[in-house]
PDB file of C-alpha atoms in Angstrom:
ATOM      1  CA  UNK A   1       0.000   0.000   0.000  1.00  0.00           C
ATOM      2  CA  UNK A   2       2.914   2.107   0.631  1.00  0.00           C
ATOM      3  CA  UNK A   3       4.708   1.751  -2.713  1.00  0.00           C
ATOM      4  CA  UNK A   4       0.778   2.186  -3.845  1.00  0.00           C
ATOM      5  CA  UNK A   5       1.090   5.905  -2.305  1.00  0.00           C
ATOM      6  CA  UNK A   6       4.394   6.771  -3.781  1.00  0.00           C
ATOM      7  CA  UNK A   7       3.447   5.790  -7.351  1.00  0.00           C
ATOM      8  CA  UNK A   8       0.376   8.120  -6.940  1.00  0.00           C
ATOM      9  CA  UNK A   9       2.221  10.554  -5.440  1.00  0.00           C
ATOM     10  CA  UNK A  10       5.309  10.127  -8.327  1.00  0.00           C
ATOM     11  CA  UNK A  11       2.978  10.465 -11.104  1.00  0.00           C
ATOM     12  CA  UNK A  12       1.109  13.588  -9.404  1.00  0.00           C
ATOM     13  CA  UNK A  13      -2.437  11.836  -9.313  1.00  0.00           C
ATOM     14  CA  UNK A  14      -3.247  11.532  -5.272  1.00  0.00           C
ATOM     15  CA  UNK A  15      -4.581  14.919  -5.096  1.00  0.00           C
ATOM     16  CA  UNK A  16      -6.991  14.105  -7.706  1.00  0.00           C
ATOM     17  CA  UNK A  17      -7.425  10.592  -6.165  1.00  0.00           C
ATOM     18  CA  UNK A  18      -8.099  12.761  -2.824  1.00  0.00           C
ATOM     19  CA  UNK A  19     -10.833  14.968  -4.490  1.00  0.00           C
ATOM     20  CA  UNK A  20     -12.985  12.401  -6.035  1.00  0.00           C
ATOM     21  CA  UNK A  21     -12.881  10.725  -2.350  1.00  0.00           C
ATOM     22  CA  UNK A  22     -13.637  13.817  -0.574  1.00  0.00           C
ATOM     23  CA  UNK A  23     -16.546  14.593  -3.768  1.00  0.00           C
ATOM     24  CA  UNK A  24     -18.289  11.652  -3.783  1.00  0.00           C
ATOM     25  CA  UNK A  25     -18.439  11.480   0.076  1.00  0.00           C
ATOM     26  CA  UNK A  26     -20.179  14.567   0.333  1.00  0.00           C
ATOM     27  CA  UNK A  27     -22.578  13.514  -2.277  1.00  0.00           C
ATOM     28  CA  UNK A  28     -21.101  14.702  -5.867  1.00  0.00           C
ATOM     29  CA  UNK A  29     -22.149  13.053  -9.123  1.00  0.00           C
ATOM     30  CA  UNK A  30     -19.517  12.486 -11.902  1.00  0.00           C
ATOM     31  CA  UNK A  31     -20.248  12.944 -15.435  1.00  0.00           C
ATOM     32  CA  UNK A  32     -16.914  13.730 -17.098  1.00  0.00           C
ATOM     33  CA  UNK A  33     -14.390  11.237 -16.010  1.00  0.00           C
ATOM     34  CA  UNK A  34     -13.472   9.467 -18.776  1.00  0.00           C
ATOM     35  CA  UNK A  35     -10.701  12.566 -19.678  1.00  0.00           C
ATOM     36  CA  UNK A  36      -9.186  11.745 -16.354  1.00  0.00           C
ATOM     37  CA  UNK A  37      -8.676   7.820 -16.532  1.00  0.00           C
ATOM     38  CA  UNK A  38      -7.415   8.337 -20.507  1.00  0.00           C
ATOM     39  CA  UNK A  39      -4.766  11.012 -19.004  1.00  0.00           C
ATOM     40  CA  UNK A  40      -1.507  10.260 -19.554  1.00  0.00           C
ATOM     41  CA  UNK A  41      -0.848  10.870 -15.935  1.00  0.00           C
ATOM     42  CA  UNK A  42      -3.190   8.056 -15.332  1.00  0.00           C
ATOM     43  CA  UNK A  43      -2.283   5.679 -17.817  1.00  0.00           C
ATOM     44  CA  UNK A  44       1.691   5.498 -16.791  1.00  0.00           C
ATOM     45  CA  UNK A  45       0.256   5.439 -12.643  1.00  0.00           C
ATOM     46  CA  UNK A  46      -1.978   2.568 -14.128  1.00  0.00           C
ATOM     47  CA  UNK A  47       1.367   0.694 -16.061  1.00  0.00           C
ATOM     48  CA  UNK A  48       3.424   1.287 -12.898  1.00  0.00           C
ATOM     49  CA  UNK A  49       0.712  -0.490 -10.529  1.00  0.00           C
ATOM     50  CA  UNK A  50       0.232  -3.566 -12.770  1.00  0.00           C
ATOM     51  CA  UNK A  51       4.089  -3.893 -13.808  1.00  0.00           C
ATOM     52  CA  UNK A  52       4.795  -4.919 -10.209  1.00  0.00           C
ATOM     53  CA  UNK A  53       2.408  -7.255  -9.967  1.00  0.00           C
ATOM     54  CA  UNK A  54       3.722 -11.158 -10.682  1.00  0.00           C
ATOM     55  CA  UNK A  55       0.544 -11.886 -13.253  1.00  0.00           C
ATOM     56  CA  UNK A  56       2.185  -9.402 -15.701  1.00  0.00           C
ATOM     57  CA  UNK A  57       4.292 -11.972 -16.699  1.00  0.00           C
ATOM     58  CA  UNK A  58       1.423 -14.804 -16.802  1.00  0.00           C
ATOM     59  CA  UNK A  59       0.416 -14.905 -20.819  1.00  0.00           C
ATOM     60  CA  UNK A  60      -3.071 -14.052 -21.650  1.00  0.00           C
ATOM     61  CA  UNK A  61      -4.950 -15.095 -24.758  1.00  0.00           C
ATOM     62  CA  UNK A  62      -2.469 -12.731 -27.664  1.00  0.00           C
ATOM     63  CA  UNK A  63       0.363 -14.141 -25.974  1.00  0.00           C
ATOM     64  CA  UNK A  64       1.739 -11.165 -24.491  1.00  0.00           C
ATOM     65  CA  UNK A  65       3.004  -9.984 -21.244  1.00  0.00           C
ATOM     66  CA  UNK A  66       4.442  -6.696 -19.494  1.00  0.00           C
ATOM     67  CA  UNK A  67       7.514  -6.962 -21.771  1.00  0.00           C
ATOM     68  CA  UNK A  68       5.365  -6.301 -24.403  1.00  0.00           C
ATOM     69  CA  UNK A  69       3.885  -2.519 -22.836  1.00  0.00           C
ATOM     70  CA  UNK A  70       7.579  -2.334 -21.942  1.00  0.00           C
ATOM     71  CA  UNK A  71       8.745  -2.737 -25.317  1.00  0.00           C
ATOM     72  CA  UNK A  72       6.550   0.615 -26.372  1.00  0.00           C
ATOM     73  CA  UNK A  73       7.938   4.192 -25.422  1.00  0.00           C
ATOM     74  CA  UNK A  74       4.814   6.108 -23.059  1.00  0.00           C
ATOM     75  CA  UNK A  75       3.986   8.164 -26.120  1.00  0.00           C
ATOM     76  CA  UNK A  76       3.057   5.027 -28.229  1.00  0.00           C
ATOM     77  CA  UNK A  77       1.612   3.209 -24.950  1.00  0.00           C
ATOM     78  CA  UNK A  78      -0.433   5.983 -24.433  1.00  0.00           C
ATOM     79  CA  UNK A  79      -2.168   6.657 -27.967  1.00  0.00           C
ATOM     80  CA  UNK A  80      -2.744   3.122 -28.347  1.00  0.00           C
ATOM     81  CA  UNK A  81      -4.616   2.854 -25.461  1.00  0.00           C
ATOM     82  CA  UNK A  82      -6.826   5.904 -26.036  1.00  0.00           C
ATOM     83  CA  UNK A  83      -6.838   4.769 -29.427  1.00  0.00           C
ATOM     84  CA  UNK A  84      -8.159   1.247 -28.645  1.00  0.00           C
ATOM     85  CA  UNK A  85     -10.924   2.762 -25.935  1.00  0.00           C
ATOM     86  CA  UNK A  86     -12.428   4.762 -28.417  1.00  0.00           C
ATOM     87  CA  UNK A  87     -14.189   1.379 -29.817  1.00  0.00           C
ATOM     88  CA  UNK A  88     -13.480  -0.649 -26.853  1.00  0.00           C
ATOM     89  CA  UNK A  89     -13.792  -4.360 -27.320  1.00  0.00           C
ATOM     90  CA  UNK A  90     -12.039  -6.369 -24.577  1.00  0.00           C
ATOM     91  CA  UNK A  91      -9.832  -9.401 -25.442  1.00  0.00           C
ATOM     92  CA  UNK A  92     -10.855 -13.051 -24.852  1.00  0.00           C
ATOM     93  CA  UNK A  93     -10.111 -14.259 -21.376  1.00  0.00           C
ATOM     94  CA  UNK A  94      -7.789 -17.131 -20.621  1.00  0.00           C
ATOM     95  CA  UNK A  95      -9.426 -19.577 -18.273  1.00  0.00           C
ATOM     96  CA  UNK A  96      -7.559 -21.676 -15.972  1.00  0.00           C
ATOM     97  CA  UNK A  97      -8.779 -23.705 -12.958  1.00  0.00           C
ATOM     98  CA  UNK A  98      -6.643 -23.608  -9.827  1.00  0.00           C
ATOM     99  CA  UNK A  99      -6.631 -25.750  -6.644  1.00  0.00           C
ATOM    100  CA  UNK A 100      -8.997 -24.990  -3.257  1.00  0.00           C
ATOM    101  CA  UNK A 101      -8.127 -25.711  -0.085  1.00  0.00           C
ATOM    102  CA  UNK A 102     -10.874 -28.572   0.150  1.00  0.00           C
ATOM    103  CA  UNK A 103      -9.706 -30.284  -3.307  1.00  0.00           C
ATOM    104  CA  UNK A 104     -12.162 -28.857  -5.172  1.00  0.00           C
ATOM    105  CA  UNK A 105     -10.774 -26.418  -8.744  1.00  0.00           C
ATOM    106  CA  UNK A 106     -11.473 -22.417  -8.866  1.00  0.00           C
ATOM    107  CA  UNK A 107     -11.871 -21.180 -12.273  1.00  0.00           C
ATOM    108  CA  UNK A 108      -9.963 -18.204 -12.906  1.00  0.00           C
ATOM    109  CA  UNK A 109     -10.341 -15.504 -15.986  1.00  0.00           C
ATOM    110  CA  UNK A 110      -6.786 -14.065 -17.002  1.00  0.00           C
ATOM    111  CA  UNK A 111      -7.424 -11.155 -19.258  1.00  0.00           C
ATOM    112  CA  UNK A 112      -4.622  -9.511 -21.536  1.00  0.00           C
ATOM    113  CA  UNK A 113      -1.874  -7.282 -20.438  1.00  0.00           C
ATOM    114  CA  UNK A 114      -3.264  -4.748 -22.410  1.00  0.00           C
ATOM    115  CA  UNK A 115      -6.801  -5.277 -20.630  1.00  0.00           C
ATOM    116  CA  UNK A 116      -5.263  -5.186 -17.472  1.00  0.00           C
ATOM    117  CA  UNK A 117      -4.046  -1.997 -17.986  1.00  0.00           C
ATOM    118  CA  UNK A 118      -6.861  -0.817 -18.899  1.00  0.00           C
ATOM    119  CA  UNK A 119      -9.178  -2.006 -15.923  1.00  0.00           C
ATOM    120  CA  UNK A 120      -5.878  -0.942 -13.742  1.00  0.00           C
ATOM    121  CA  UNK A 121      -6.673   2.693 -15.636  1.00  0.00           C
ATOM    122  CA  UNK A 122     -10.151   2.496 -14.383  1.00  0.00           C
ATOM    123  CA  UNK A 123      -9.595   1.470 -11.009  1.00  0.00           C
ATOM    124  CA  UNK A 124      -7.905   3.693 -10.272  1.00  0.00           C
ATOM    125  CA  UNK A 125     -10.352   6.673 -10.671  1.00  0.00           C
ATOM    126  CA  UNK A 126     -13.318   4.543  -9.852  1.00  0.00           C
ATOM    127  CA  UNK A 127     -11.918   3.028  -6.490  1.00  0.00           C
ATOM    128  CA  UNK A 128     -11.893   6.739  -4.141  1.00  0.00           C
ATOM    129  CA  UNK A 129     -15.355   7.433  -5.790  1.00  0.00           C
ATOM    130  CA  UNK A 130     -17.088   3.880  -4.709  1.00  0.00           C
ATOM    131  CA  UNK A 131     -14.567   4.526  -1.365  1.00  0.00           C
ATOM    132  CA  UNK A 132     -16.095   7.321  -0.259  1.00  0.00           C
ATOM    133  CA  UNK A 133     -19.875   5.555  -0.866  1.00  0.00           C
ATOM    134  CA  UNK A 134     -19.139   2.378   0.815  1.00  0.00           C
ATOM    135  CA  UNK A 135     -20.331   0.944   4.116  1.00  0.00           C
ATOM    136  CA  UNK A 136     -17.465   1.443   7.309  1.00  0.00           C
ATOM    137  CA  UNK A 137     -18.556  -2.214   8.545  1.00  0.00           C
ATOM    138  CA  UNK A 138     -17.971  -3.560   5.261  1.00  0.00           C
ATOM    139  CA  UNK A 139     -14.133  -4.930   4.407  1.00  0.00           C
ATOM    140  CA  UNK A 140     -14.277  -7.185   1.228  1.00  0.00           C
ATOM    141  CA  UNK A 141     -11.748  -6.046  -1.434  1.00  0.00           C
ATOM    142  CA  UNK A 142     -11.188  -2.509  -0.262  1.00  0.00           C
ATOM    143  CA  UNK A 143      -7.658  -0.631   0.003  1.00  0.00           C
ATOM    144  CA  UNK A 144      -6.404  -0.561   3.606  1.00  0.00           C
ATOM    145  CA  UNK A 145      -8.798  -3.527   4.629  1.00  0.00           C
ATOM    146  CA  UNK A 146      -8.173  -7.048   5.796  1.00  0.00           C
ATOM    147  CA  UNK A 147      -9.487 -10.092   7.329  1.00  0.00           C
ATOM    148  CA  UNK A 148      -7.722  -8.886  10.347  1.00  0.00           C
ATOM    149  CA  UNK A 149     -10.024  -5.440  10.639  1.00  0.00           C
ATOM    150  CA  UNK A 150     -12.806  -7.906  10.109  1.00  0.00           C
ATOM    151  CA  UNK A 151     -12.179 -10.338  12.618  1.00  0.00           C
ATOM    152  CA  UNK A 152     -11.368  -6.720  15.100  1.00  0.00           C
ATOM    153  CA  UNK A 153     -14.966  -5.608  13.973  1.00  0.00           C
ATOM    154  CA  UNK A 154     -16.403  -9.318  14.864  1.00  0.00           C
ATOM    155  CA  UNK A 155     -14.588  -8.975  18.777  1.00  0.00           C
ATOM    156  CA  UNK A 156     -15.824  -5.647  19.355  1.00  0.00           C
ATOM    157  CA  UNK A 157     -19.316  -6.496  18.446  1.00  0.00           C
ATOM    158  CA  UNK A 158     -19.274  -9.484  20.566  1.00  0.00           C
ATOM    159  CA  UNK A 159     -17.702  -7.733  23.684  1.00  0.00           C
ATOM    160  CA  UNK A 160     -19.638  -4.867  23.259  1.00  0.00           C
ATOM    161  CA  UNK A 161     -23.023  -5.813  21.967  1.00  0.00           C
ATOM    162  CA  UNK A 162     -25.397  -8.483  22.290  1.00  0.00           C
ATOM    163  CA  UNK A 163     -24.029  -9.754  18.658  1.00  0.00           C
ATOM    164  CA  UNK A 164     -22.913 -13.251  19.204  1.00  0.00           C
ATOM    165  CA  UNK A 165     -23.138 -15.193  15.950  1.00  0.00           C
ATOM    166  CA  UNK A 166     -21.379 -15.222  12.410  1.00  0.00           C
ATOM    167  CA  UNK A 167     -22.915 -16.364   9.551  1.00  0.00           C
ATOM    168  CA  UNK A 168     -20.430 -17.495   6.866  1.00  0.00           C
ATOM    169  CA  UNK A 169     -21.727 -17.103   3.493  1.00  0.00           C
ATOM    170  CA  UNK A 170     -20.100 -17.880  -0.105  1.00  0.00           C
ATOM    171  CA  UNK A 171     -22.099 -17.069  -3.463  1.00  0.00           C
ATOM    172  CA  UNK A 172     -20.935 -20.240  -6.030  1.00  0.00           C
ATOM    173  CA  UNK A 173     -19.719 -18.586  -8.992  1.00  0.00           C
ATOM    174  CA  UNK A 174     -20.667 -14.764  -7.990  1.00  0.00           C
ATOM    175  CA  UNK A 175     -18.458 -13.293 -10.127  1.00  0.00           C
ATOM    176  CA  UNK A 176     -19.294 -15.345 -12.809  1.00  0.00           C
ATOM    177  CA  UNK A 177     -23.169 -14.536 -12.655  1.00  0.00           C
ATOM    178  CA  UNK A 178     -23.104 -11.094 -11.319  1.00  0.00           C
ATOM    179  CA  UNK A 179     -26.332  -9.383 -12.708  1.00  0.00           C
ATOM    180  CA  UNK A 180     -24.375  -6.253 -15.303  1.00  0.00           C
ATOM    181  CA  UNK A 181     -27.283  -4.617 -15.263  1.00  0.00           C
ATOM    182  CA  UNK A 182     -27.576  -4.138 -11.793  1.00  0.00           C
ATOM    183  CA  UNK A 183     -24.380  -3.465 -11.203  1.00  0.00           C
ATOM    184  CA  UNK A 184     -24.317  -0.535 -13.431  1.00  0.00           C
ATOM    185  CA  UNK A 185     -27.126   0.723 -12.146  1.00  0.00           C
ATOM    186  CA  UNK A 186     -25.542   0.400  -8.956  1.00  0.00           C
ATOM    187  CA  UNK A 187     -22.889   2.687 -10.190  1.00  0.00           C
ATOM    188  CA  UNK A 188     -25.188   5.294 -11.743  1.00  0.00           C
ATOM    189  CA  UNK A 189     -26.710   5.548  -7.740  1.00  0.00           C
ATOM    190  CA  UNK A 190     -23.165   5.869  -6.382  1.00  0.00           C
ATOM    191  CA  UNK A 191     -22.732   8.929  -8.799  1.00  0.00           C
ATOM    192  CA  UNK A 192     -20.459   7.543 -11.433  1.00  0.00           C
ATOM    193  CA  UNK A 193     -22.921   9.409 -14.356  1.00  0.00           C
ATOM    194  CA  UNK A 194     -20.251   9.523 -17.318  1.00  0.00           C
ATOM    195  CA  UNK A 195     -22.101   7.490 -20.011  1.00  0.00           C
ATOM    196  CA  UNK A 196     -18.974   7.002 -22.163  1.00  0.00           C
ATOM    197  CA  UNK A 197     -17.346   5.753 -18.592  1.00  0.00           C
ATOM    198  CA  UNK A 198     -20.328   2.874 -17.830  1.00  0.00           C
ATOM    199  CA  UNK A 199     -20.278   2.208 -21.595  1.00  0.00           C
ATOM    200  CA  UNK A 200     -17.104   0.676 -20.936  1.00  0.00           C
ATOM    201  CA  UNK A 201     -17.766  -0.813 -17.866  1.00  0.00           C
TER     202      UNK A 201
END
């Protein structure tokens, strides 16, 4: 999370990152973001996040990795991913099943480098927006969240409540079957209003 705050910080974005957050908790709707996440600014922040991560080397479906964006100078890497949003169609996604814990396989979706950075782009303006909407109790996915804020909440509600169950639930296949539709609309209530932006989504 640390190196997270440099690179936003290196690549001048966290006082924009800051505003949406501070926006969108006081209630803002956003209807032209889709300059910022096709800013350069925001596309080299978005190459720098995903270039550290080990699954830039992983192959998706085109056969390409992070050498590939490497190979391109940030003029180039930047016009051809504006270039390619303009009529966005995403890649195929490689599917690959990995091992549980009780023996059973996870299927898992490994989209293109060049997809990544492009969700990576989106993210990262999307993320304080959602942020600032979101629910204190709720820890799931979020920046600066972990099972072990969770498991703090779960204590303090059973020393200091009359709270004294947890119900462990898992969705089979959520992501897989996730209603778009709603979600979007979901978005739209949150305040994310840029038409061209949910187009993408």
């Amino acid at each position: 999370m640390i190196q997270k705050l440099r690179n936003n910080e290196y690549f001048g974005m966290q006082d924009q990152l800051d505003s949406l957050y501070d926006e969108s908790a006081n209630g803002r709707y956003f209807k032209t973001l889709y300059n910022i996440i096709i800013s350069e600014e925001n596309i080299r922040l978005a190459y720098r996040n995903i270039k550290s991560n080990t699954g830039s080397k992983t192959k998706g479906t085109n056969g390409h990795t992070i050498k590939h964006l490497q190979s391109m100078d940030t003029n180039k890497l930047v016009a051809l991913t504006r270039k390619r949003l303009k009529n966005y169609e995403p890649h195929s996604v490689k599917r690959v099943l990995i091992p549980k814990p009780n023996g059973d396989m996870r299927p898992l979706g490994i989209p293109t480098i060049e997809d990544r950075l492009i969700q990576q782009m989106f993210l990262q303006i999307l993320e304080p927006i959602v942020e600032g909407k979101f629910n204190s109790n709720s820890f799931g996915f979020r920046p600066k969240r972990s099972t072990h804020d969770a498991l703090a909440r779960c204590y303090h509600l059973v020393n200091h409540s009359l709270n004294h169950y947890v119900v462990d639930v898992d969705i089979k296949g959520f992501f897989d079957n996730v209603n778009h539709s709603k979600l979007l609309k979901q978005l739209w209530t949150i305040g994310i209003r840029d038409k061209r932006v949910l187009s993408i989504c």
